[in-house]
Amino acid sequence: MSTVLVTGGSGFVGVHTIAKALEAGHTVRTTVRRPERESDVRAMLRQGGIENGGVEPPDRLSFFTADLTEDAGWREAAEGCDYVLHVASPLLTYVPEDENDLIVPAREGTLRVLRAAREASVKRVVLTSSGAAIAYGHPFRETPFDETDRTNLEAVDGQPYVKSKTLAERAAWDFIAREGGGLELSVINPTAVFGPVLGRDFSGSIDIIKALLDGAMPLTPRIYFGLVDVRDVAELHLAAMTSLAARGERFIAVAGETMSILQIARVLRARLGRAARRVPRLQAPDWLIRLAALRNPMARASLPLLGKVRRVSGDKARRLLGFNPRGNEEMIVDTAESLIRLGLVKP
């Protein structure tokens, strides 16, 4: 088995990726921004249990302190590794006034990891990008977007997350082409990531389920996106890590059809009984969201998404890497049940 570095081990995708790599028998290193986060990661792995993709952390897991905004720690973390899964990404809990607060650490952090991997003679880096780097800034079209598509940065003003993921991925491909040496790169582009929550560290998409269950979203905005389970994203990273077919390729991670938040709400109401009593039944008209955006930064951030249906194809991952993801309904229910089980929604 190989020695694998998973960056951002305390993150939602990161901790599930660690679990899958350990289950596969690899020796795993991971980075955290602060040393005290080691106990949180180990607790999340124990919380997961084998049935949810987690494991009791064995001696094959070690921790390194490294931050995307600083050079320190990355060379040491990568030294002796066969592969690097660069999952870490800056995440803000607010909409930044300056988009560079998100863009710069995403792009520069990716380059730091790639340089460290190259200097450590790592075989391949698998980068966690996003569907946001593929399907945004384009007019509506019936045919699904695929891995040949690129987000049009000239048409995504006011969307710093989309810009950060697009520019970070672009920087990675440029680095490999110009100064990567023998380092290989594969890229995973997940859509909105759901699935079992193992602790308080989870992706922004999980907040949608939480808000629906808490009653914080009395009406759903007219927003649509593709879904994928975090356990399947983790497994796809491992497949891309070693497959010959994955070298120099990008892969969209999506489970099935695009869904609206209202459709997600209907799944919760149908499957969770009383636990879904606060989940809304109706969709808000766009004018109401625009009115709310005058005072609510999160509503304002959703404005570019209203009514935009972006369908993406996961055929390439299925065909080349054997990707066989869980269905939308299963992951929605698993997400909600984990939030309830951990006491992260209102009783």
XYZ file of N, CA and C in Angstrom, residues 236 239 316-325:
36
model
N -13.856 8.392 -5.273
C -13.422 8.825 -6.600
C -12.001 9.393 -6.544
N -9.730 6.434 -6.604
C -9.683 5.836 -7.939
C -8.803 6.670 -8.873
N -18.039 10.427 -17.699
C -16.610 10.146 -17.830
C -16.085 9.386 -16.618
N -16.483 9.817 -15.418
C -16.026 9.135 -14.198
C -16.562 7.707 -14.154
N -17.789 7.523 -14.594
C -18.363 6.169 -14.628
C -17.619 5.281 -15.625
N -17.333 5.854 -16.760
C -16.738 5.063 -17.839
C -15.268 4.722 -17.566
N -14.492 5.687 -17.095
C -13.058 5.470 -16.943
C -12.651 4.978 -15.556
N -13.410 5.362 -14.525
C -13.000 5.046 -13.158
C -13.989 4.149 -12.425
N -15.034 3.694 -13.109
C -15.998 2.814 -12.466
C -16.821 3.486 -11.391
N -17.010 4.786 -11.491
C -17.758 5.548 -10.489
C -19.208 5.076 -10.456
N -19.690 4.718 -9.263
C -21.049 4.211 -9.112
C -21.670 4.848 -7.869
N -22.090 6.112 -7.969
C -22.496 6.861 -6.777
C -23.876 6.485 -6.257
